[in-house]
């Protein structure tokens, strides 16, 4: 969404009075619970995801970060034993409504995984695949344009432009992760979910991806799971702390890292557990 239409939206919402751009709630979870079979992994999570901001999900291993992230684009549907309760909305619309087309939802709410997972196809085809299946390009020229602009937005164009027909798996790990980000961007998502996107990358590639995340928030809403407190502090505006399946607290990243309300957050960010 560009600045103009966002302003118009706010005007419509607030009668031209109040809401700042980044206070628009893009996604909202209310009383979200997740069960794997009989075992409950997530309890009563209430969390707002603000538009054009980066929200970081932190907390010790097994606390439910990935489980919550997967609720947002219904990736938990792909796990047979998983059952989701409560409500999740995108622009106020219930994403678990039976009328929702899940394929379309996952185009609007894209995902980048921990391990770069390019398809065993060329760099070009990796990016072109989504737009092709969603019918976003009328012809080859338009498809070329989408591929180029997606690779540019993912800060990979300069490195990839002379090798578009080479396999995506031939790129370095950091380049592959940016290719996966380009692939997510190519279908014009509104929200991008990233589950530890840098954990397989070296510090230089990590810095590149972090820089990219910072730029991407101008056009997208981002939710990122990370085990790096430095990363959460560097890239996010909001931070949500999870523990044993509960959302402990959520707030402005500055505050969460300097003066959290909950002792568990304090202990976690200072490395006392997790
Ligand atoms: N497919 C699954 N089937 C059964 N249990 C699962 C499944 N995925 C996750 N769980 C359980 O749900 C809980 C939350 O797991 P989740 O993967 O969401 O944690 P996490 O915070 O992402 O952890 P990590 O930081 O290690 O990635 C854990 O107890 C985990 O064992
Ligand atoms: Mg996880």
PDB file of N, CA, C and O in Angstrom, residues 202-252:
ATOM      1  N   UNK A 202      25.830 -15.916   7.794  1.00  0.00           N
ATOM      2  CA  UNK A 202      26.984 -15.331   8.488  1.00  0.00           C
ATOM      3  C   UNK A 202      26.687 -13.859   8.813  1.00  0.00           C
ATOM      4  O   UNK A 202      25.677 -13.316   8.372  1.00  0.00           O
ATOM      5  N   UNK A 203      27.561 -13.217   9.620  1.00  0.00           N
ATOM      6  CA  UNK A 203      27.253 -11.846  10.062  1.00  0.00           C
ATOM      7  C   UNK A 203      27.073 -10.836   8.921  1.00  0.00           C
ATOM      8  O   UNK A 203      26.245  -9.927   9.031  1.00  0.00           O
ATOM      9  N   UNK A 204      27.810 -11.014   7.838  1.00  0.00           N
ATOM     10  CA  UNK A 204      27.700 -10.043   6.737  1.00  0.00           C
ATOM     11  C   UNK A 204      26.360 -10.214   6.023  1.00  0.00           C
ATOM     12  O   UNK A 204      25.640  -9.248   5.772  1.00  0.00           O
ATOM     13  N   UNK A 205      26.007 -11.469   5.728  1.00  0.00           N
ATOM     14  CA  UNK A 205      24.714 -11.735   5.083  1.00  0.00           C
ATOM     15  C   UNK A 205      23.572 -11.328   6.009  1.00  0.00           C
ATOM     16  O   UNK A 205      22.544 -10.797   5.565  1.00  0.00           O
ATOM     17  N   UNK A 206      23.750 -11.546   7.306  1.00  0.00           N
ATOM     18  CA  UNK A 206      22.736 -11.152   8.287  1.00  0.00           C
ATOM     19  C   UNK A 206      22.524  -9.642   8.257  1.00  0.00           C
ATOM     20  O   UNK A 206      21.381  -9.160   8.220  1.00  0.00           O
ATOM     21  N   UNK A 207      23.629  -8.895   8.222  1.00  0.00           N
ATOM     22  CA  UNK A 207      23.524  -7.430   8.189  1.00  0.00           C
ATOM     23  C   UNK A 207      22.758  -6.989   6.951  1.00  0.00           C
ATOM     24  O   UNK A 207      21.926  -6.070   7.001  1.00  0.00           O
ATOM     25  N   UNK A 208      23.010  -7.652   5.817  1.00  0.00           N
ATOM     26  CA  UNK A 208      22.312  -7.305   4.572  1.00  0.00           C
ATOM     27  C   UNK A 208      20.813  -7.555   4.701  1.00  0.00           C
ATOM     28  O   UNK A 208      19.988  -6.743   4.282  1.00  0.00           O
ATOM     29  N   UNK A 209      20.462  -8.703   5.246  1.00  0.00           N
ATOM     30  CA  UNK A 209      19.043  -9.032   5.383  1.00  0.00           C
ATOM     31  C   UNK A 209      18.376  -8.072   6.375  1.00  0.00           C
ATOM     32  O   UNK A 209      17.261  -7.608   6.155  1.00  0.00           O
ATOM     33  N   UNK A 210      19.086  -7.718   7.439  1.00  0.00           N
ATOM     34  CA  UNK A 210      18.511  -6.765   8.412  1.00  0.00           C
ATOM     35  C   UNK A 210      18.274  -5.392   7.784  1.00  0.00           C
ATOM     36  O   UNK A 210      17.235  -4.764   8.018  1.00  0.00           O
ATOM     37  N   UNK A 211      19.230  -4.962   6.985  1.00  0.00           N
ATOM     38  CA  UNK A 211      19.078  -3.684   6.277  1.00  0.00           C
ATOM     39  C   UNK A 211      17.849  -3.734   5.371  1.00  0.00           C
ATOM     40  O   UNK A 211      17.054  -2.800   5.308  1.00  0.00           O
ATOM     41  N   UNK A 212      17.732  -4.882   4.705  1.00  0.00           N
ATOM     42  CA  UNK A 212      16.603  -5.077   3.801  1.00  0.00           C
ATOM     43  C   UNK A 212      15.270  -5.032   4.547  1.00  0.00           C
ATOM     44  O   UNK A 212      14.315  -4.375   4.111  1.00  0.00           O
ATOM     45  N   UNK A 213      15.212  -5.684   5.702  1.00  0.00           N
ATOM     46  CA  UNK A 213      13.978  -5.697   6.499  1.00  0.00           C
ATOM     47  C   UNK A 213      13.575  -4.268   6.847  1.00  0.00           C
ATOM     48  O   UNK A 213      12.404  -3.883   6.763  1.00  0.00           O
ATOM     49  N   UNK A 214      14.581  -3.465   7.193  1.00  0.00           N
ATOM     50  CA  UNK A 214      14.319  -2.075   7.550  1.00  0.00           C
ATOM     51  C   UNK A 214      13.697  -1.308   6.373  1.00  0.00           C
ATOM     52  O   UNK A 214      12.775  -0.523   6.558  1.00  0.00           O
ATOM     53  N   UNK A 215      14.202  -1.575   5.166  1.00  0.00           N
ATOM     54  CA  UNK A 215      13.628  -0.907   3.990  1.00  0.00           C
ATOM     55  C   UNK A 215      12.243  -1.441   3.660  1.00  0.00           C
ATOM     56  O   UNK A 215      11.346  -0.689   3.292  1.00  0.00           O
ATOM     57  N   UNK A 216      12.088  -2.745   3.798  1.00  0.00           N
ATOM     58  CA  UNK A 216      10.826  -3.373   3.387  1.00  0.00           C
ATOM     59  C   UNK A 216       9.636  -2.859   4.195  1.00  0.00           C
ATOM     60  O   UNK A 216       8.506  -2.867   3.717  1.00  0.00           O
ATOM     61  N   UNK A 217       9.885  -2.397   5.407  1.00  0.00           N
ATOM     62  CA  UNK A 217       8.739  -2.004   6.237  1.00  0.00           C
ATOM     63  C   UNK A 217       8.008  -0.783   5.681  1.00  0.00           C
ATOM     64  O   UNK A 217       6.883  -0.506   6.060  1.00  0.00           O
ATOM     65  N   UNK A 218       8.673  -0.063   4.772  1.00  0.00           N
ATOM     66  CA  UNK A 218       7.961   1.056   4.139  1.00  0.00           C
ATOM     67  C   UNK A 218       6.755   0.571   3.342  1.00  0.00           C
ATOM     68  O   UNK A 218       5.759   1.271   3.215  1.00  0.00           O
ATOM     69  N   UNK A 219       6.890  -0.612   2.764  1.00  0.00           N
ATOM     70  CA  UNK A 219       5.822  -1.114   1.896  1.00  0.00           C
ATOM     71  C   UNK A 219       5.078  -2.321   2.444  1.00  0.00           C
ATOM     72  O   UNK A 219       4.025  -2.674   1.932  1.00  0.00           O
ATOM     73  N   UNK A 220       5.662  -2.961   3.442  1.00  0.00           N
ATOM     74  CA  UNK A 220       5.052  -4.180   3.950  1.00  0.00           C
ATOM     75  C   UNK A 220       4.990  -4.129   5.472  1.00  0.00           C
ATOM     76  O   UNK A 220       5.683  -3.341   6.107  1.00  0.00           O
ATOM     77  N   UNK A 221       4.179  -5.009   5.999  1.00  0.00           N
ATOM     78  CA  UNK A 221       4.120  -5.215   7.443  1.00  0.00           C
ATOM     79  C   UNK A 221       4.894  -6.490   7.718  1.00  0.00           C
ATOM     80  O   UNK A 221       4.691  -7.492   7.014  1.00  0.00           O
ATOM     81  N   UNK A 222       5.781  -6.461   8.698  1.00  0.00           N
ATOM     82  CA  UNK A 222       6.671  -7.609   8.896  1.00  0.00           C
ATOM     83  C   UNK A 222       6.564  -8.161  10.322  1.00  0.00           C
ATOM     84  O   UNK A 222       6.522  -7.399  11.289  1.00  0.00           O
ATOM     85  N   UNK A 223       6.487  -9.481  10.409  1.00  0.00           N
ATOM     86  CA  UNK A 223       6.569 -10.141  11.710  1.00  0.00           C
ATOM     87  C   UNK A 223       7.763 -11.088  11.649  1.00  0.00           C
ATOM     88  O   UNK A 223       7.855 -11.919  10.739  1.00  0.00           O
ATOM     89  N   UNK A 224       8.690 -10.921  12.577  1.00  0.00           N
ATOM     90  CA  UNK A 224       9.920 -11.711  12.534  1.00  0.00           C
ATOM     91  C   UNK A 224      10.139 -12.433  13.860  1.00  0.00           C
ATOM     92  O   UNK A 224       9.976 -11.841  14.934  1.00  0.00           O
ATOM     93  N   UNK A 225      10.456 -13.730  13.756  1.00  0.00           N
ATOM     94  CA  UNK A 225      10.868 -14.487  14.940  1.00  0.00           C
ATOM     95  C   UNK A 225      12.387 -14.463  14.988  1.00  0.00           C
ATOM     96  O   UNK A 225      13.035 -14.717  13.974  1.00  0.00           O
ATOM     97  N   UNK A 226      12.942 -14.131  16.124  1.00  0.00           N
ATOM     98  CA  UNK A 226      14.400 -14.151  16.217  1.00  0.00           C
ATOM     99  C   UNK A 226      14.861 -14.566  17.599  1.00  0.00           C
ATOM    100  O   UNK A 226      14.197 -14.288  18.593  1.00  0.00           O
ATOM    101  N   UNK A 227      16.020 -15.242  17.616  1.00  0.00           N
ATOM    102  CA  UNK A 227      16.661 -15.596  18.883  1.00  0.00           C
ATOM    103  C   UNK A 227      17.733 -14.579  19.234  1.00  0.00           C
ATOM    104  O   UNK A 227      18.347 -14.675  20.294  1.00  0.00           O
ATOM    105  N   UNK A 228      17.962 -13.639  18.322  1.00  0.00           N
ATOM    106  CA  UNK A 228      19.002 -12.640  18.579  1.00  0.00           C
ATOM    107  C   UNK A 228      18.364 -11.375  19.150  1.00  0.00           C
ATOM    108  O   UNK A 228      17.570 -10.710  18.479  1.00  0.00           O
ATOM    109  N   UNK A 229      18.706 -11.082  20.391  1.00  0.00           N
ATOM    110  CA  UNK A 229      18.163  -9.869  21.025  1.00  0.00           C
ATOM    111  C   UNK A 229      18.663  -8.629  20.294  1.00  0.00           C
ATOM    112  O   UNK A 229      17.937  -7.652  20.143  1.00  0.00           O
ATOM    113  N   UNK A 230      19.919  -8.699  19.830  1.00  0.00           N
ATOM    114  CA  UNK A 230      20.456  -7.563  19.076  1.00  0.00           C
ATOM    115  C   UNK A 230      19.644  -7.343  17.820  1.00  0.00           C
ATOM    116  O   UNK A 230      19.325  -6.215  17.451  1.00  0.00           O
ATOM    117  N   UNK A 231      19.308  -8.448  17.158  1.00  0.00           N
ATOM    118  CA  UNK A 231      18.533  -8.318  15.928  1.00  0.00           C
ATOM    119  C   UNK A 231      17.149  -7.732  16.208  1.00  0.00           C
ATOM    120  O   UNK A 231      16.706  -6.825  15.498  1.00  0.00           O
ATOM    121  N   UNK A 232      16.485  -8.245  17.226  1.00  0.00           N
ATOM    122  CA  UNK A 232      15.158  -7.712  17.565  1.00  0.00           C
ATOM    123  C   UNK A 232      15.265  -6.218  17.847  1.00  0.00           C
ATOM    124  O   UNK A 232      14.456  -5.414  17.366  1.00  0.00           O
ATOM    125  N   UNK A 233      16.286  -5.815  18.600  1.00  0.00           N
ATOM    126  CA  UNK A 233      16.450  -4.401  18.949  1.00  0.00           C
ATOM    127  C   UNK A 233      16.766  -3.567  17.717  1.00  0.00           C
ATOM    128  O   UNK A 233      16.287  -2.439  17.582  1.00  0.00           O
ATOM    129  N   UNK A 234      17.551  -4.127  16.798  1.00  0.00           N
ATOM    130  CA  UNK A 234      17.941  -3.365  15.600  1.00  0.00           C
ATOM    131  C   UNK A 234      16.801  -3.201  14.612  1.00  0.00           C
ATOM    132  O   UNK A 234      16.626  -2.130  14.039  1.00  0.00           O
ATOM    133  N   UNK A 235      16.032  -4.264  14.374  1.00  0.00           N
ATOM    134  CA  UNK A 235      15.101  -4.185  13.235  1.00  0.00           C
ATOM    135  C   UNK A 235      13.646  -3.896  13.614  1.00  0.00           C
ATOM    136  O   UNK A 235      12.876  -3.467  12.758  1.00  0.00           O
ATOM    137  N   UNK A 236      13.264  -4.109  14.876  1.00  0.00           N
ATOM    138  CA  UNK A 236      11.821  -4.037  15.142  1.00  0.00           C
ATOM    139  C   UNK A 236      11.413  -2.755  15.848  1.00  0.00           C
ATOM    140  O   UNK A 236      12.222  -2.115  16.523  1.00  0.00           O
ATOM    141  N   UNK A 237      10.162  -2.401  15.682  1.00  0.00           N
ATOM    142  CA  UNK A 237       9.576  -1.284  16.426  1.00  0.00           C
ATOM    143  C   UNK A 237       8.760  -1.795  17.609  1.00  0.00           C
ATOM    144  O   UNK A 237       8.591  -1.103  18.602  1.00  0.00           O
ATOM    145  N   UNK A 238       8.202  -3.008  17.441  1.00  0.00           N
ATOM    146  CA  UNK A 238       7.424  -3.616  18.528  1.00  0.00           C
ATOM    147  C   UNK A 238       8.025  -4.973  18.832  1.00  0.00           C
ATOM    148  O   UNK A 238       8.501  -5.661  17.925  1.00  0.00           O
ATOM    149  N   UNK A 239       7.977  -5.371  20.082  1.00  0.00           N
ATOM    150  CA  UNK A 239       8.491  -6.687  20.465  1.00  0.00           C
ATOM    151  C   UNK A 239       7.456  -7.391  21.330  1.00  0.00           C
ATOM    152  O   UNK A 239       6.841  -6.775  22.215  1.00  0.00           O
ATOM    153  N   UNK A 240       7.252  -8.673  21.032  1.00  0.00           N
ATOM    154  CA  UNK A 240       6.336  -9.501  21.823  1.00  0.00           C
ATOM    155  C   UNK A 240       7.132 -10.644  22.429  1.00  0.00           C
ATOM    156  O   UNK A 240       7.840 -11.359  21.720  1.00  0.00           O
ATOM    157  N   UNK A 241       7.031 -10.796  23.735  1.00  0.00           N
ATOM    158  CA  UNK A 241       7.784 -11.832  24.454  1.00  0.00           C
ATOM    159  C   UNK A 241       6.854 -12.998  24.810  1.00  0.00           C
ATOM    160  O   UNK A 241       5.814 -12.799  25.449  1.00  0.00           O
ATOM    161  N   UNK A 242       7.225 -14.200  24.387  1.00  0.00           N
ATOM    162  CA  UNK A 242       6.465 -15.410  24.677  1.00  0.00           C
ATOM    163  C   UNK A 242       7.217 -16.261  25.699  1.00  0.00           C
ATOM    164  O   UNK A 242       8.448 -16.281  25.731  1.00  0.00           O
ATOM    165  N   UNK A 243       6.430 -17.010  26.514  1.00  0.00           N
ATOM    166  CA  UNK A 243       7.035 -17.946  27.461  1.00  0.00           C
ATOM    167  C   UNK A 243       6.043 -19.069  27.737  1.00  0.00           C
ATOM    168  O   UNK A 243       4.894 -18.794  28.084  1.00  0.00           O
ATOM    169  N   UNK A 244       6.479 -20.304  27.527  1.00  0.00           N
ATOM    170  CA  UNK A 244       5.640 -21.486  27.784  1.00  0.00           C
ATOM    171  C   UNK A 244       4.246 -21.383  27.179  1.00  0.00           C
ATOM    172  O   UNK A 244       3.261 -21.800  27.796  1.00  0.00           O
ATOM    173  N   UNK A 245       4.170 -20.847  25.967  1.00  0.00           N
ATOM    174  CA  UNK A 245       2.898 -20.790  25.248  1.00  0.00           C
ATOM    175  C   UNK A 245       2.044 -19.571  25.550  1.00  0.00           C
ATOM    176  O   UNK A 245       0.965 -19.412  24.981  1.00  0.00           O
ATOM    177  N   UNK A 246       2.510 -18.722  26.448  1.00  0.00           N
ATOM    178  CA  UNK A 246       1.765 -17.489  26.751  1.00  0.00           C
ATOM    179  C   UNK A 246       2.499 -16.269  26.215  1.00  0.00           C
ATOM    180  O   UNK A 246       3.736 -16.249  26.188  1.00  0.00           O
ATOM    181  N   UNK A 247       1.737 -15.262  25.827  1.00  0.00           N
ATOM    182  CA  UNK A 247       2.332 -13.970  25.526  1.00  0.00           C
ATOM    183  C   UNK A 247       2.547 -13.268  26.858  1.00  0.00           C
ATOM    184  O   UNK A 247       1.588 -12.982  27.582  1.00  0.00           O
ATOM    185  N   UNK A 248       3.806 -13.024  27.204  1.00  0.00           N
ATOM    186  CA  UNK A 248       4.135 -12.407  28.489  1.00  0.00           C
ATOM    187  C   UNK A 248       3.817 -10.923  28.454  1.00  0.00           C
ATOM    188  O   UNK A 248       3.153 -10.382  29.337  1.00  0.00           O
ATOM    189  N   UNK A 249       4.352 -10.244  27.436  1.00  0.00           N
ATOM    190  CA  UNK A 249       4.037  -8.827  27.251  1.00  0.00           C
ATOM    191  C   UNK A 249       4.437  -8.411  25.843  1.00  0.00           C
ATOM    192  O   UNK A 249       5.210  -9.093  25.165  1.00  0.00           O
ATOM    193  N   UNK A 250       3.899  -7.272  25.433  1.00  0.00           N
ATOM    194  CA  UNK A 250       4.191  -6.733  24.112  1.00  0.00           C
ATOM    195  C   UNK A 250       4.302  -5.238  24.270  1.00  0.00           C
ATOM    196  O   UNK A 250       3.585  -4.648  25.072  1.00  0.00           O
ATOM    197  N   UNK A 251       5.227  -4.631  23.536  1.00  0.00           N
ATOM    198  CA  UNK A 251       5.324  -3.176  23.632  1.00  0.00           C
ATOM    199  C   UNK A 251       6.335  -2.617  22.664  1.00  0.00           C
ATOM    200  O   UNK A 251       6.907  -3.369  21.846  1.00  0.00           O
ATOM    201  N   UNK A 252       6.553  -1.305  22.731  1.00  0.00           N
ATOM    202  CA  UNK A 252       7.565  -0.656  21.907  1.00  0.00           C
ATOM    203  C   UNK A 252       8.914  -1.314  22.209  1.00  0.00           C
ATOM    204  O   UNK A 252       9.246  -1.566  23.373  1.00  0.00           O
TER     205      UNK A 252
END
